[in-house]
PDB file of C-alpha atoms and ligand atoms in Angstrom:
ATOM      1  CA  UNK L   1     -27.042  -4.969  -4.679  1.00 90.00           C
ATOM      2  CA  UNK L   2     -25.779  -4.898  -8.694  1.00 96.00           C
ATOM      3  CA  UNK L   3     -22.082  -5.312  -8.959  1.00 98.00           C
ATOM      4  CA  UNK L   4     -19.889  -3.937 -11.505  1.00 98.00           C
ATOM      5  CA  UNK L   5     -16.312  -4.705 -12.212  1.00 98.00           C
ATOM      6  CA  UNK L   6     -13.750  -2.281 -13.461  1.00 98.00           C
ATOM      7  CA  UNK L   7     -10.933  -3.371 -15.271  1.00 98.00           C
ATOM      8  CA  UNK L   8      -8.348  -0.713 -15.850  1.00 97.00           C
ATOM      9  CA  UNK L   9      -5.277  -0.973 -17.826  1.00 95.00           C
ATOM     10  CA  UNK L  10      -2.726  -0.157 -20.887  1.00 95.00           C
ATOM     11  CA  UNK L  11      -4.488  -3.569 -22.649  1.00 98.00           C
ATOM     12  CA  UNK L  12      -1.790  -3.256 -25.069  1.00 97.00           C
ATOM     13  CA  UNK L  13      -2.638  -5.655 -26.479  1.00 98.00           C
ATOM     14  CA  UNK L  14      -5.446  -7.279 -24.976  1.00 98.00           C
ATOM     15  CA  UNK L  15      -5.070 -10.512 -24.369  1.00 98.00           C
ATOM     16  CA  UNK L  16      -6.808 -14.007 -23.334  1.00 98.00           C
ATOM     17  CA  UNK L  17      -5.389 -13.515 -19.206  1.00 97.00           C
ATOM     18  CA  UNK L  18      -6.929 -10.220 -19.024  1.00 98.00           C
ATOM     19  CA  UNK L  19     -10.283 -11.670 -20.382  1.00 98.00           C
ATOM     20  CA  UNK L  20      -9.720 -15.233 -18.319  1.00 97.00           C
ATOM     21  CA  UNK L  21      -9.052 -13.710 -15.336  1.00 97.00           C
ATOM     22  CA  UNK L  22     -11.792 -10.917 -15.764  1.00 98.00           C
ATOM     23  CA  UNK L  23     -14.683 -13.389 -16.243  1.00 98.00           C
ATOM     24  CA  UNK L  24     -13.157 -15.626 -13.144  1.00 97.00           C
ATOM     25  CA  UNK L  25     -13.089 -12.637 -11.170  1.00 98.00           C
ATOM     26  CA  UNK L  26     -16.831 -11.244 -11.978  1.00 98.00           C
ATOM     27  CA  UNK L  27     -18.233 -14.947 -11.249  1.00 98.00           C
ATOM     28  CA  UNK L  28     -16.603 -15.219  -8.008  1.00 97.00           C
ATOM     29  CA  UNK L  29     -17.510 -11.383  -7.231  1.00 97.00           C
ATOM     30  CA  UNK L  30     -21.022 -12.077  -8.684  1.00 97.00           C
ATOM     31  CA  UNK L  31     -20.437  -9.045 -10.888  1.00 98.00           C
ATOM     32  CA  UNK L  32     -23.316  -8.643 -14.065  1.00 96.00           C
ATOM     33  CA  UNK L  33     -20.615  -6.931 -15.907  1.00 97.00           C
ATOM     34  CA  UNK L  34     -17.172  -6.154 -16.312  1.00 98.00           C
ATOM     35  CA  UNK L  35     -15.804  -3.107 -18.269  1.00 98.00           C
ATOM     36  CA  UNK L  36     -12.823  -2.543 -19.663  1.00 98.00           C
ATOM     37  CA  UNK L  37     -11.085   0.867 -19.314  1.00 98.00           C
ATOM     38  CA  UNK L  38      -8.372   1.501 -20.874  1.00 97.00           C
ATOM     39  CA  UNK L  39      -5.780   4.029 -19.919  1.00 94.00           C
ATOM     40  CA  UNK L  40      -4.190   6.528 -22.044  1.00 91.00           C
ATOM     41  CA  UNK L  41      -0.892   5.384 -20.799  1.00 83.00           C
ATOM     42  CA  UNK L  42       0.126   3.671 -17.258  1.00 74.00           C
ATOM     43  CA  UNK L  43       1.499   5.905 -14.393  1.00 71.00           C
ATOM     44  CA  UNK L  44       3.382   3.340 -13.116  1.00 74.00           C
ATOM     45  CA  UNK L  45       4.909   2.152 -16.106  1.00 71.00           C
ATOM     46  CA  UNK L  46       8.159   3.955 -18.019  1.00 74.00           C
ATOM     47  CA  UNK L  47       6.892   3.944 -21.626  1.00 81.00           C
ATOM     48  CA  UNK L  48       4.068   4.992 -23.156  1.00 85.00           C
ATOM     49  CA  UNK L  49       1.964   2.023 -24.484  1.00 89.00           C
ATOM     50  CA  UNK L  50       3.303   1.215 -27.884  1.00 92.00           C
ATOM     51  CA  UNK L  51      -0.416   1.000 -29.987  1.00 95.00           C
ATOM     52  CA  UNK L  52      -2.179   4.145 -30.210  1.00 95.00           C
ATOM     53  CA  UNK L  53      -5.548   4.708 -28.284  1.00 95.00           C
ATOM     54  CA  UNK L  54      -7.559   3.958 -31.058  1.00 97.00           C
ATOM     55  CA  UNK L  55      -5.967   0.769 -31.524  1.00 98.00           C
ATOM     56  CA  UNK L  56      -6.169  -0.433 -28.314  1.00 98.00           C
ATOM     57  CA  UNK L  57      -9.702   0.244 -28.171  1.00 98.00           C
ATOM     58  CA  UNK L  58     -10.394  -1.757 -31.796  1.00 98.00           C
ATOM     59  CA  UNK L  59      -8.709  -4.251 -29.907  1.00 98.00           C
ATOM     60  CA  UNK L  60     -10.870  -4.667 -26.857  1.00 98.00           C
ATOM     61  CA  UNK L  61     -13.930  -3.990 -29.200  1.00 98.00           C
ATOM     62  CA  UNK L  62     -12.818  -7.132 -30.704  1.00 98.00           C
ATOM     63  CA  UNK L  63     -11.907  -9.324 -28.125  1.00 98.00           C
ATOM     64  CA  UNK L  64     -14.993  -8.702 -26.474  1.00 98.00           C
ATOM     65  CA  UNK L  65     -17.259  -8.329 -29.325  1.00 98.00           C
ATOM     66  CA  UNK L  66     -19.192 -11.808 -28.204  1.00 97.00           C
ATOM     67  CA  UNK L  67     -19.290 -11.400 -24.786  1.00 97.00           C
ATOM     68  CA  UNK L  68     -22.923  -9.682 -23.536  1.00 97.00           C
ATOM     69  CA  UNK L  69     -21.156  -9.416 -20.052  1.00 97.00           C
ATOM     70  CA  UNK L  70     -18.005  -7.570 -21.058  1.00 98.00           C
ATOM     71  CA  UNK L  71     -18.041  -3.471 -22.121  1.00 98.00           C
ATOM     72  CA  UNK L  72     -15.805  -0.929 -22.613  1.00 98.00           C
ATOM     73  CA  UNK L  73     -15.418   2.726 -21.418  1.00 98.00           C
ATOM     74  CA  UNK L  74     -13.493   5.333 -23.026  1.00 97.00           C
ATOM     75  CA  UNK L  75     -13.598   7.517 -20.261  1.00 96.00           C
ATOM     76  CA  UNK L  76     -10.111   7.721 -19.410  1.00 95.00           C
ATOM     77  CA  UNK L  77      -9.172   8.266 -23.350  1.00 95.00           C
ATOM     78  CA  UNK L  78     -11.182  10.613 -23.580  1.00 94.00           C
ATOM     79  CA  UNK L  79     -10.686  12.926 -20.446  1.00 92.00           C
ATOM     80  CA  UNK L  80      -7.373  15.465 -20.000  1.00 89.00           C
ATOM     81  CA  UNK L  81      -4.676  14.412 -18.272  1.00 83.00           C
ATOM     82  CA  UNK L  82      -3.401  13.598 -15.471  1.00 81.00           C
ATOM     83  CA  UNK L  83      -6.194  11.047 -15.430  1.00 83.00           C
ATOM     84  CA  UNK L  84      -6.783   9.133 -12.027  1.00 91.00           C
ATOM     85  CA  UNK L  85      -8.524   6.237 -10.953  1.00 94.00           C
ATOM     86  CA  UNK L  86     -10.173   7.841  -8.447  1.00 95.00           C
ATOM     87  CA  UNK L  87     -11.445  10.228 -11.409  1.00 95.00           C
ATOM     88  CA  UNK L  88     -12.769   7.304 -13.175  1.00 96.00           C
ATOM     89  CA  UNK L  89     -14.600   5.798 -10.116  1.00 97.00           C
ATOM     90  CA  UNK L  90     -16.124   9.087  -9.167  1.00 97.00           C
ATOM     91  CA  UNK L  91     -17.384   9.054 -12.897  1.00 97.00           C
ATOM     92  CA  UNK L  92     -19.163   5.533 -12.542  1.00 97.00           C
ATOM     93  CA  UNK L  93     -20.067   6.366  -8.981  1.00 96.00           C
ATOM     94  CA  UNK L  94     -22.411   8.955 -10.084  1.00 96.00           C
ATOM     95  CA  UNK L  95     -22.987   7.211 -13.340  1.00 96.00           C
ATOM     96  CA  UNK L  96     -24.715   4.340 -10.942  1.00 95.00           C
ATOM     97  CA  UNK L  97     -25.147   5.428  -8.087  1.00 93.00           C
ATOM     98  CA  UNK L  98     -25.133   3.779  -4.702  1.00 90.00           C
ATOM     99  CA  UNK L  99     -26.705   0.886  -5.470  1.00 94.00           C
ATOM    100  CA  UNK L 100     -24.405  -0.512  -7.727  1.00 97.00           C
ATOM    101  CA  UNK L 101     -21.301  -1.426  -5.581  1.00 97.00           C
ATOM    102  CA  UNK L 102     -18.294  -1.449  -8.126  1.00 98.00           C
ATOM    103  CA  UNK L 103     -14.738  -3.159  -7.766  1.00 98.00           C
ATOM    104  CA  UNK L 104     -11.836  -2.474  -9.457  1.00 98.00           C
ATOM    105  CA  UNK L 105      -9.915  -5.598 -10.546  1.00 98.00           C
ATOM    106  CA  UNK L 106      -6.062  -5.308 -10.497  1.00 96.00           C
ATOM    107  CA  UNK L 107      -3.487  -8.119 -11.229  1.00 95.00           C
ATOM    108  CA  UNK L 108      -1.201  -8.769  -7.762  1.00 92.00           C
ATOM    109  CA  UNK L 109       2.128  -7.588 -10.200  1.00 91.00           C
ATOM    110  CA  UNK L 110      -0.001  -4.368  -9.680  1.00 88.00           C
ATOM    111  CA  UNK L 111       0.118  -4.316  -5.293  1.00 85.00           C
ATOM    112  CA  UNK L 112       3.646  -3.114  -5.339  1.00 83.00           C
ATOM    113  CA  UNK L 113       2.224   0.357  -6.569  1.00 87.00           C
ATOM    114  CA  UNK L 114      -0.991   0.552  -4.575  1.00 88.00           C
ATOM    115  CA  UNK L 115       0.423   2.545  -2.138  1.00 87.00           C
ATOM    116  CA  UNK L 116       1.729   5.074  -4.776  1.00 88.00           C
ATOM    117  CA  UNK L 117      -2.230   5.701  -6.073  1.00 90.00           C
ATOM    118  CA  UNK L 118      -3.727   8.784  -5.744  1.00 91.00           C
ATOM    119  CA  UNK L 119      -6.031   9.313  -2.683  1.00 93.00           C
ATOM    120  CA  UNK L 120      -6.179   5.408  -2.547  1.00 93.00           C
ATOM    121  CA  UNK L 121      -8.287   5.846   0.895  1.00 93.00           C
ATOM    122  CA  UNK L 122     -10.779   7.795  -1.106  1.00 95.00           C
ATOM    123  CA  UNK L 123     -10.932   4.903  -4.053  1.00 96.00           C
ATOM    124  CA  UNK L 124     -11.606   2.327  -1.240  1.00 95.00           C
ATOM    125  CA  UNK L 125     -13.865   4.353   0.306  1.00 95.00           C
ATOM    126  CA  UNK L 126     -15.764   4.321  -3.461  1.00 96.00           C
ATOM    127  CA  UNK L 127     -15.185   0.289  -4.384  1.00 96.00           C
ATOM    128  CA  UNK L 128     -13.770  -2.165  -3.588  1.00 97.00           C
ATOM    129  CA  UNK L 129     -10.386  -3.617  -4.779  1.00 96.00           C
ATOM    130  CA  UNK L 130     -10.246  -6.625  -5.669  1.00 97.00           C
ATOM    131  CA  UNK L 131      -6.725  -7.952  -6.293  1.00 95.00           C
ATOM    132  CA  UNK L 132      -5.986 -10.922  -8.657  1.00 95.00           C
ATOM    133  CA  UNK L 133      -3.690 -13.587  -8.793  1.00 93.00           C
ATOM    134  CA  UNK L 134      -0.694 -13.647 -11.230  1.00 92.00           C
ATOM    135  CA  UNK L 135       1.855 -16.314 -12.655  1.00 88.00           C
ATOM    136  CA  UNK L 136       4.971 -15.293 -12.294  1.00 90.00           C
ATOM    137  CA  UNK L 137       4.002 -13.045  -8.875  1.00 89.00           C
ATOM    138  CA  UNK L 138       3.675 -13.679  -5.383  1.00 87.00           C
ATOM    139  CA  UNK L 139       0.501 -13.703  -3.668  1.00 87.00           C
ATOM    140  CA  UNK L 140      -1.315 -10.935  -2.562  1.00 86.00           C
ATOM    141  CA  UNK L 141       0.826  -9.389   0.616  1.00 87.00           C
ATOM    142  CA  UNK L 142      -0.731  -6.419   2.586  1.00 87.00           C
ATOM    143  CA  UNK L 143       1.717  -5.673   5.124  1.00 87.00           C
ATOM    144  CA  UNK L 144       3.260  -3.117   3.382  1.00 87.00           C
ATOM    145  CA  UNK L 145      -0.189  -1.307   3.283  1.00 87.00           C
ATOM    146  CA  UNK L 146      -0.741  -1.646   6.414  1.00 89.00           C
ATOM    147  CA  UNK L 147       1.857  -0.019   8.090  1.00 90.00           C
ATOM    148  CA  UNK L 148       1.120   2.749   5.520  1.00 90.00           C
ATOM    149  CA  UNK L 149      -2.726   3.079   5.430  1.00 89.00           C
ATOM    150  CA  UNK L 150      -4.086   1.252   8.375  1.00 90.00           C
ATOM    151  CA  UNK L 151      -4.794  -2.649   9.213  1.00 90.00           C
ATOM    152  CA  UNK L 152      -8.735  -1.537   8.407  1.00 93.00           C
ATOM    153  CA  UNK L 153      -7.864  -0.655   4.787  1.00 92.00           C
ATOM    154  CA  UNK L 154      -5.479  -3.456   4.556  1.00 91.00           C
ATOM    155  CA  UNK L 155      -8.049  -5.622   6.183  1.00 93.00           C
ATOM    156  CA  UNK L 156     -10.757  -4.476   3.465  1.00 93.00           C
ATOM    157  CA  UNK L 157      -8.410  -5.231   0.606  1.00 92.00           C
ATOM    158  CA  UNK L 158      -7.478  -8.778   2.170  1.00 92.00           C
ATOM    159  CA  UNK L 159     -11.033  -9.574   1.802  1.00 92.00           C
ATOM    160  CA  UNK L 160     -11.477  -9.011  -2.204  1.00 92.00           C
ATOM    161  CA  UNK L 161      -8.699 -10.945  -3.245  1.00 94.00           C
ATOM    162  CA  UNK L 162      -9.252 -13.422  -6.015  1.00 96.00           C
ATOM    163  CA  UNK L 163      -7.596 -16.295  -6.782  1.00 94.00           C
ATOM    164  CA  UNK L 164      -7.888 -16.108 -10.077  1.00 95.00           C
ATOM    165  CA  UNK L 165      -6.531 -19.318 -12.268  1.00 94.00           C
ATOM    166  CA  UNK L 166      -2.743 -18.912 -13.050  1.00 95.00           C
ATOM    167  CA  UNK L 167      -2.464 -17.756 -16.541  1.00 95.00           C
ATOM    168  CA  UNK L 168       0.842 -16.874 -17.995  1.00 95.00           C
ATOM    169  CA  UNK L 169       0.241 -14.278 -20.563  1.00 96.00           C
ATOM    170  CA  UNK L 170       1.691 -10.571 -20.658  1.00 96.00           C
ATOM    171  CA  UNK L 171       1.604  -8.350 -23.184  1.00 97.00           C
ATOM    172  CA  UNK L 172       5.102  -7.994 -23.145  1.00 96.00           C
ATOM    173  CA  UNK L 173       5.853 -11.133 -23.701  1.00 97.00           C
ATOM    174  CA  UNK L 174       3.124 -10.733 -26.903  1.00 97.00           C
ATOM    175  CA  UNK L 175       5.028  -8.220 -28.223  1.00 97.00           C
ATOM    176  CA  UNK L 176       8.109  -9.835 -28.028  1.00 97.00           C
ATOM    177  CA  UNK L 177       7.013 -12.560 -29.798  1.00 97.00           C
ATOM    178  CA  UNK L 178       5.064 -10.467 -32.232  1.00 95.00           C
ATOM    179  CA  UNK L 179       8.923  -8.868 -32.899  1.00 95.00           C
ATOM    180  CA  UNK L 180      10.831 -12.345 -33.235  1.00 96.00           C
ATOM    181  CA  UNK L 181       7.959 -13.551 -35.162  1.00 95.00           C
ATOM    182  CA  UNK L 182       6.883 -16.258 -33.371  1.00 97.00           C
ATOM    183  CA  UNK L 183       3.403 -17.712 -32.673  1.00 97.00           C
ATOM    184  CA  UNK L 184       0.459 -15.603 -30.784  1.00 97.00           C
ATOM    185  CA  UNK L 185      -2.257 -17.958 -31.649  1.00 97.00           C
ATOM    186  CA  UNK L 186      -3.223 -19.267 -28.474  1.00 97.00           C
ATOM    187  CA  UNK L 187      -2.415 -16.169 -26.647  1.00 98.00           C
ATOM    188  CA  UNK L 188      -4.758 -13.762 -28.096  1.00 98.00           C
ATOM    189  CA  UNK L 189      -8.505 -13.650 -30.026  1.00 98.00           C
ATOM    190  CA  UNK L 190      -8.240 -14.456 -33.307  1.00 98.00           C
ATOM    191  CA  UNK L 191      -9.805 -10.909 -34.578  1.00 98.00           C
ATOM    192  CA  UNK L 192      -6.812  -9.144 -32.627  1.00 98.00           C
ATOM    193  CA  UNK L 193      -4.527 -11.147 -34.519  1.00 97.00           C
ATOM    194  CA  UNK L 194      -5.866 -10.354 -37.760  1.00 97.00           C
ATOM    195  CA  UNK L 195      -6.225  -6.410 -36.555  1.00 98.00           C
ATOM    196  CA  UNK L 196      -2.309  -6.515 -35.632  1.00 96.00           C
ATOM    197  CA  UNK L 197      -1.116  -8.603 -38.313  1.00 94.00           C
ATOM    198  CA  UNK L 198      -3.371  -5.950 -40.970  1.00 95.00           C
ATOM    199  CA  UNK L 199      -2.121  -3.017 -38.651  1.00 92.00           C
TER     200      UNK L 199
HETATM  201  P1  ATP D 201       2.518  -5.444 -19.864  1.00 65.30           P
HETATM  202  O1  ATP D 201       3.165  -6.779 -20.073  1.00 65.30           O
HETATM  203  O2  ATP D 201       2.652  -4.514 -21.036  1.00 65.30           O
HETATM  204  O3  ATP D 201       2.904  -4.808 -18.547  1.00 65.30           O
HETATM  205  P2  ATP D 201       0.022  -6.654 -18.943  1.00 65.30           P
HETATM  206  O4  ATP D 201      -0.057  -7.973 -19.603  1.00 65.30           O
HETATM  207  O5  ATP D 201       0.389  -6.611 -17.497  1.00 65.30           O
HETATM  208  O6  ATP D 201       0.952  -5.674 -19.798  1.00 65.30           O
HETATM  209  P3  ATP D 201      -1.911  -4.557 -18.573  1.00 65.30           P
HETATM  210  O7  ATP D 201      -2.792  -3.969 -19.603  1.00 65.30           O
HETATM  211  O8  ATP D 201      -0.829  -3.738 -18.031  1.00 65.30           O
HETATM  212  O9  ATP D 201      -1.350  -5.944 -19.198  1.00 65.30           O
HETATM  213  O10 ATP D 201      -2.780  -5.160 -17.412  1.00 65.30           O
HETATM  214  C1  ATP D 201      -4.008  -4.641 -16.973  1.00 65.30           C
HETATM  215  C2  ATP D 201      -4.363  -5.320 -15.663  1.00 65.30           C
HETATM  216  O11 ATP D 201      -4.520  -6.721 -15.882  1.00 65.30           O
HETATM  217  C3  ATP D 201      -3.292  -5.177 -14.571  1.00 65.30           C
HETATM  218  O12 ATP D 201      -3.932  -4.991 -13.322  1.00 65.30           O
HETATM  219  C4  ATP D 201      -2.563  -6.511 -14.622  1.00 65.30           C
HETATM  220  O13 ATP D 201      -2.025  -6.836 -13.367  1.00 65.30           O
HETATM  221  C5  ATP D 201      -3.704  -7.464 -14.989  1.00 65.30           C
HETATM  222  N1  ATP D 201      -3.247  -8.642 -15.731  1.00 65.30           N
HETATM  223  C6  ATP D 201      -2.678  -8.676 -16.957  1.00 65.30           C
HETATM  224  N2  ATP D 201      -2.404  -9.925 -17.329  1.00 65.30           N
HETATM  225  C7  ATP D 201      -2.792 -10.733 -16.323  1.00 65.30           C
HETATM  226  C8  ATP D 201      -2.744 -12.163 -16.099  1.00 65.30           C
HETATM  227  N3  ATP D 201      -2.238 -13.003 -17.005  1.00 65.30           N
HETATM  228  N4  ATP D 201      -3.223 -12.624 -14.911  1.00 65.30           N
HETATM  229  C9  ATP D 201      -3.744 -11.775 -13.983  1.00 65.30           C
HETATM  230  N5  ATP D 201      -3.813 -10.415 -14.133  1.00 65.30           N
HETATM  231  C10 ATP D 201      -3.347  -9.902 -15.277  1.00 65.30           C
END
Protein backbone atom coordinates (compact mmCIF):
# COMPACT_ATOMS: atom_id res chain seq x y z
CA UNK A 1 0.00 0.00 0.00
CA UNK A 2 1.48 3.83 -0.92
CA UNK A 3 1.86 5.91 2.15
CA UNK A 4 1.53 9.52 2.41
CA UNK A 5 2.41 11.77 5.25
CA UNK A 6 0.60 14.90 6.22
CA UNK A 7 2.23 17.49 7.95
CA UNK A 8 -0.06 20.19 9.21
CA UNK A 9 0.87 23.31 10.88
CA UNK A 10 1.25 27.34 11.33
CA UNK A 11 5.13 26.67 9.79
CA UNK A 12 5.72 30.12 10.79
CA UNK A 13 8.50 30.00 9.96
CA UNK A 14 9.48 26.79 8.72
CA UNK A 15 12.20 25.50 10.10
CA UNK A 16 15.06 22.65 9.97
CA UNK A 17 12.95 20.36 13.07
CA UNK A 18 9.89 20.43 11.09
CA UNK A 19 11.85 19.20 7.95
CA UNK A 20 14.30 16.78 10.27
CA UNK A 21 11.71 15.30 11.93
CA UNK A 22 9.39 15.03 8.77
CA UNK A 23 11.93 13.05 6.69
CA UNK A 24 12.72 10.76 10.02
CA UNK A 25 9.20 10.21 10.34
CA UNK A 26 8.34 9.24 6.47
CA UNK A 27 11.50 6.74 6.52
CA UNK A 28 10.43 5.02 9.54
CA UNK A 29 6.62 5.14 8.26
CA UNK A 30 7.93 4.14 4.76
CA UNK A 31 6.00 7.13 3.46
CA UNK A 32 6.96 8.17 -0.61
CA UNK A 33 6.03 11.61 0.35
CA UNK A 34 5.38 14.04 2.86
CA UNK A 35 3.31 17.26 2.33
CA UNK A 36 3.25 20.15 4.02
CA UNK A 37 -0.07 21.90 4.84
CA UNK A 38 -0.12 24.78 6.21
CA UNK A 39 -2.89 26.24 8.25
CA UNK A 40 -4.40 29.55 7.96
CA UNK A 41 -3.93 30.01 11.61
CA UNK A 42 -3.77 27.27 14.60
CA UNK A 43 -6.99 26.49 16.63
CA UNK A 44 -5.19 25.71 19.44
CA UNK A 45 -2.97 28.49 19.53
CA UNK A 46 -3.97 32.31 20.90
CA UNK A 47 -2.50 34.43 18.07
CA UNK A 48 -2.78 34.42 14.70
CA UNK A 49 0.53 33.37 12.99
CA UNK A 50 2.57 36.49 12.64
CA UNK A 51 3.70 36.03 8.53
CA UNK A 52 0.95 36.24 6.20
CA UNK A 53 -0.23 33.09 4.19
CA UNK A 54 1.61 33.92 1.32
CA UNK A 55 4.67 34.14 3.18
CA UNK A 56 4.52 31.16 4.86
CA UNK A 57 3.95 29.34 1.81
CA UNK A 58 7.23 31.15 -0.08
CA UNK A 59 8.73 29.81 2.85
CA UNK A 60 7.98 26.13 2.63
CA UNK A 61 8.36 26.51 -1.25
CA UNK A 62 11.81 27.29 -0.31
CA UNK A 63 12.78 25.09 2.24
CA UNK A 64 11.65 22.32 0.31
CA UNK A 65 12.49 23.43 -3.08
CA UNK A 66 15.31 20.41 -3.33
CA UNK A 67 13.59 17.82 -1.83
CA UNK A 68 11.62 15.42 -4.67
CA UNK A 69 9.96 13.75 -1.55
CA UNK A 70 8.57 16.83 0.17
CA UNK A 71 5.22 18.93 -1.35
CA UNK A 72 3.01 21.33 -0.31
CA UNK A 73 -0.83 21.77 -0.26
CA UNK A 74 -2.65 24.89 -0.05
CA UNK A 75 -5.74 23.37 0.70
CA UNK A 76 -6.36 24.66 4.00
CA UNK A 77 -5.34 28.41 2.73
CA UNK A 78 -7.35 28.24 0.37
CA UNK A 79 -10.72 26.80 1.78
CA UNK A 80 -13.32 29.05 4.18
CA UNK A 81 -13.11 28.84 7.54
CA UNK A 82 -13.50 27.10 10.17
CA UNK A 83 -11.09 24.74 8.45
CA UNK A 84 -10.65 21.17 10.08
CA UNK A 85 -8.36 18.48 9.82
CA UNK A 86 -10.78 16.14 9.29
CA UNK A 87 -11.77 18.51 6.21
CA UNK A 88 -8.35 18.24 4.92
CA UNK A 89 -8.12 14.39 5.24
CA UNK A 90 -11.47 13.86 3.65
CA UNK A 91 -9.94 16.07 0.77
CA UNK A 92 -6.79 13.71 0.28
CA UNK A 93 -8.93 10.71 1.07
CA UNK A 94 -10.81 11.12 -2.04
CA UNK A 95 -7.91 12.79 -3.71
CA UNK A 96 -6.16 9.08 -3.31
CA UNK A 97 -8.27 6.96 -2.53
CA UNK A 98 -8.09 3.82 -0.47
CA UNK A 99 -5.08 2.65 -1.48
CA UNK A 100 -2.97 5.21 -0.33
CA UNK A 101 -3.07 4.94 3.54
CA UNK A 102 -2.13 8.54 4.82
CA UNK A 103 -0.80 9.66 8.39
CA UNK A 104 -0.85 12.76 9.83
CA UNK A 105 2.39 13.67 11.65
CA UNK A 106 2.00 15.81 14.83
CA UNK A 107 4.80 16.89 17.30
CA UNK A 108 3.97 15.23 21.07
CA UNK A 109 3.74 19.31 22.39
CA UNK A 110 0.64 18.77 20.10
CA UNK A 111 -1.14 15.43 22.34
CA UNK A 112 -2.32 17.76 24.99
CA UNK A 113 -4.99 19.05 22.38
CA UNK A 114 -5.86 15.81 20.61
CA UNK A 115 -8.69 15.31 22.52
CA UNK A 116 -10.02 18.87 21.73
CA UNK A 117 -9.97 17.93 17.62
CA UNK A 118 -12.89 17.83 15.80
CA UNK A 119 -14.51 14.37 15.24
CA UNK A 120 -10.97 12.95 16.11
CA UNK A 121 -12.67 9.26 15.92
CA UNK A 122 -13.60 10.08 12.39
CA UNK A 123 -9.78 11.38 11.50
CA UNK A 124 -8.50 8.01 12.92
CA UNK A 125 -10.90 6.22 11.30
CA UNK A 126 -9.34 8.11 7.87
CA UNK A 127 -5.29 7.87 8.86
CA UNK A 128 -3.39 7.24 11.01
CA UNK A 129 -1.68 9.55 13.61
CA UNK A 130 1.43 9.37 14.00
CA UNK A 131 2.79 11.35 16.96
CA UNK A 132 6.43 12.65 17.12
CA UNK A 133 8.87 13.16 19.61
CA UNK A 134 9.80 16.66 20.95
CA UNK A 135 12.74 18.32 23.02
CA UNK A 136 11.57 20.05 25.57
CA UNK A 137 8.18 17.57 25.90
CA UNK A 138 7.40 14.48 27.49
CA UNK A 139 6.84 11.41 25.67
CA UNK A 140 3.92 10.44 24.03
CA UNK A 141 1.18 9.62 27.02
CA UNK A 142 -2.27 8.18 25.98
CA UNK A 143 -4.03 7.77 29.10
CA UNK A 144 -5.74 10.77 28.94
CA UNK A 145 -7.26 9.54 25.57
CA UNK A 146 -8.17 6.70 26.73
CA UNK A 147 -10.39 7.32 29.34
CA UNK A 148 -11.91 9.80 26.81
CA UNK A 149 -12.06 7.88 23.46
CA UNK A 150 -11.50 4.27 24.20
CA UNK A 151 -8.23 2.01 24.93
CA UNK A 152 -8.82 0.84 20.97
CA UNK A 153 -8.23 4.41 19.72
CA UNK A 154 -5.64 5.00 22.27
CA UNK A 155 -4.21 1.66 21.42
CA UNK A 156 -4.12 2.66 17.54
CA UNK A 157 -2.37 5.92 18.29
CA UNK A 158 0.25 4.09 20.67
CA UNK A 159 1.23 2.20 17.70
CA UNK A 160 2.30 5.25 15.23
CA UNK A 161 4.40 6.96 17.50
CA UNK A 162 7.79 8.03 16.27
CA UNK A 163 10.68 8.62 17.96
CA UNK A 164 11.81 11.08 16.05
CA UNK A 165 15.58 12.51 16.88
CA UNK A 166 15.41 15.31 19.58
CA UNK A 167 15.71 18.54 17.83
CA UNK A 168 15.38 21.74 19.68
CA UNK A 169 14.02 24.23 17.31
CA UNK A 170 10.61 26.27 17.60
CA UNK A 171 9.56 28.89 15.77
CA UNK A 172 9.12 30.87 18.64
CA UNK A 173 12.20 30.72 19.74
CA UNK A 174 13.17 31.85 15.78
CA UNK A 175 11.32 34.71 16.14
CA UNK A 176 12.64 35.72 19.20
CA UNK A 177 15.88 35.64 18.06
CA UNK A 178 14.96 37.14 14.74
CA UNK A 179 13.65 40.26 17.27
CA UNK A 180 16.92 40.46 19.53
CA UNK A 181 18.87 40.01 16.46
CA UNK A 182 20.68 37.18 17.07
CA UNK A 183 21.84 34.29 14.83
CA UNK A 184 19.25 31.89 12.79
CA UNK A 185 21.83 30.34 10.64
CA UNK A 186 21.81 26.93 11.70
CA UNK A 187 18.22 26.93 12.54
CA UNK A 188 16.65 27.54 9.30
CA UNK A 189 17.41 27.05 5.18
CA UNK A 190 19.43 29.49 3.98
CA UNK A 191 16.72 30.75 1.21
CA UNK A 192 14.24 31.41 4.26
CA UNK A 193 16.76 33.49 5.73
CA UNK A 194 17.35 35.54 2.83
CA UNK A 195 13.26 35.65 2.19
CA UNK A 196 12.88 37.03 5.95
CA UNK A 197 15.82 39.10 6.13
CA UNK A 198 14.49 40.78 2.31
CA UNK A 199 10.84 40.58 3.80
P1 LIG B 1 5.56 27.72 17.48
O1 LIG B 1 6.85 27.81 18.23
O2 LIG B 1 5.16 29.00 16.80
O3 LIG B 1 4.45 27.10 18.30
P2 LIG B 1 6.38 25.26 16.12
O4 LIG B 1 7.86 25.32 16.04
O5 LIG B 1 5.76 24.35 17.13
O6 LIG B 1 5.79 26.74 16.25
P3 LIG B 1 4.36 24.59 14.18
O7 LIG B 1 4.25 25.10 12.80
O8 LIG B 1 3.37 25.01 15.16
O9 LIG B 1 5.87 24.94 14.68
O10 LIG B 1 4.49 23.02 14.17
C1 LIG B 1 3.87 22.18 13.23
C2 LIG B 1 3.99 20.75 13.73
O11 LIG B 1 5.37 20.39 13.82
C3 LIG B 1 3.40 20.53 15.13
O12 LIG B 1 2.76 19.27 15.16
C4 LIG B 1 4.63 20.54 16.03
O13 LIG B 1 4.42 19.76 17.18
C5 LIG B 1 5.68 19.91 15.12
N1 LIG B 1 7.04 20.36 15.42
C6 LIG B 1 7.54 21.61 15.30
N2 LIG B 1 8.82 21.66 15.64
C7 LIG B 1 9.18 20.41 16.00
C8 LIG B 1 10.41 19.81 16.49
N3 LIG B 1 11.52 20.52 16.67
N4 LIG B 1 10.38 18.48 16.78
C9 LIG B 1 9.25 17.74 16.60
N5 LIG B 1 8.06 18.25 16.14
C10 LIG B 1 8.02 19.56 15.85
Amino acid sequence: MKKTALFGGTFDPVHNGHIKVAEYAAGVIGAEKVIMVPAKRSPHKDSLPFASAQDRMNMISLAIASRDNFDMSDCEMTRPEPSYTLDTIEYFHSSYGSETQLYWLVGADSLKDLTKWHRIRDIMDLCRIAVMFRAGFANPDFSEFARIFGRSYAQKLSESVIQTPLIEISSTDIRKKIASGQSVKKLIHPDVLKYIIEK
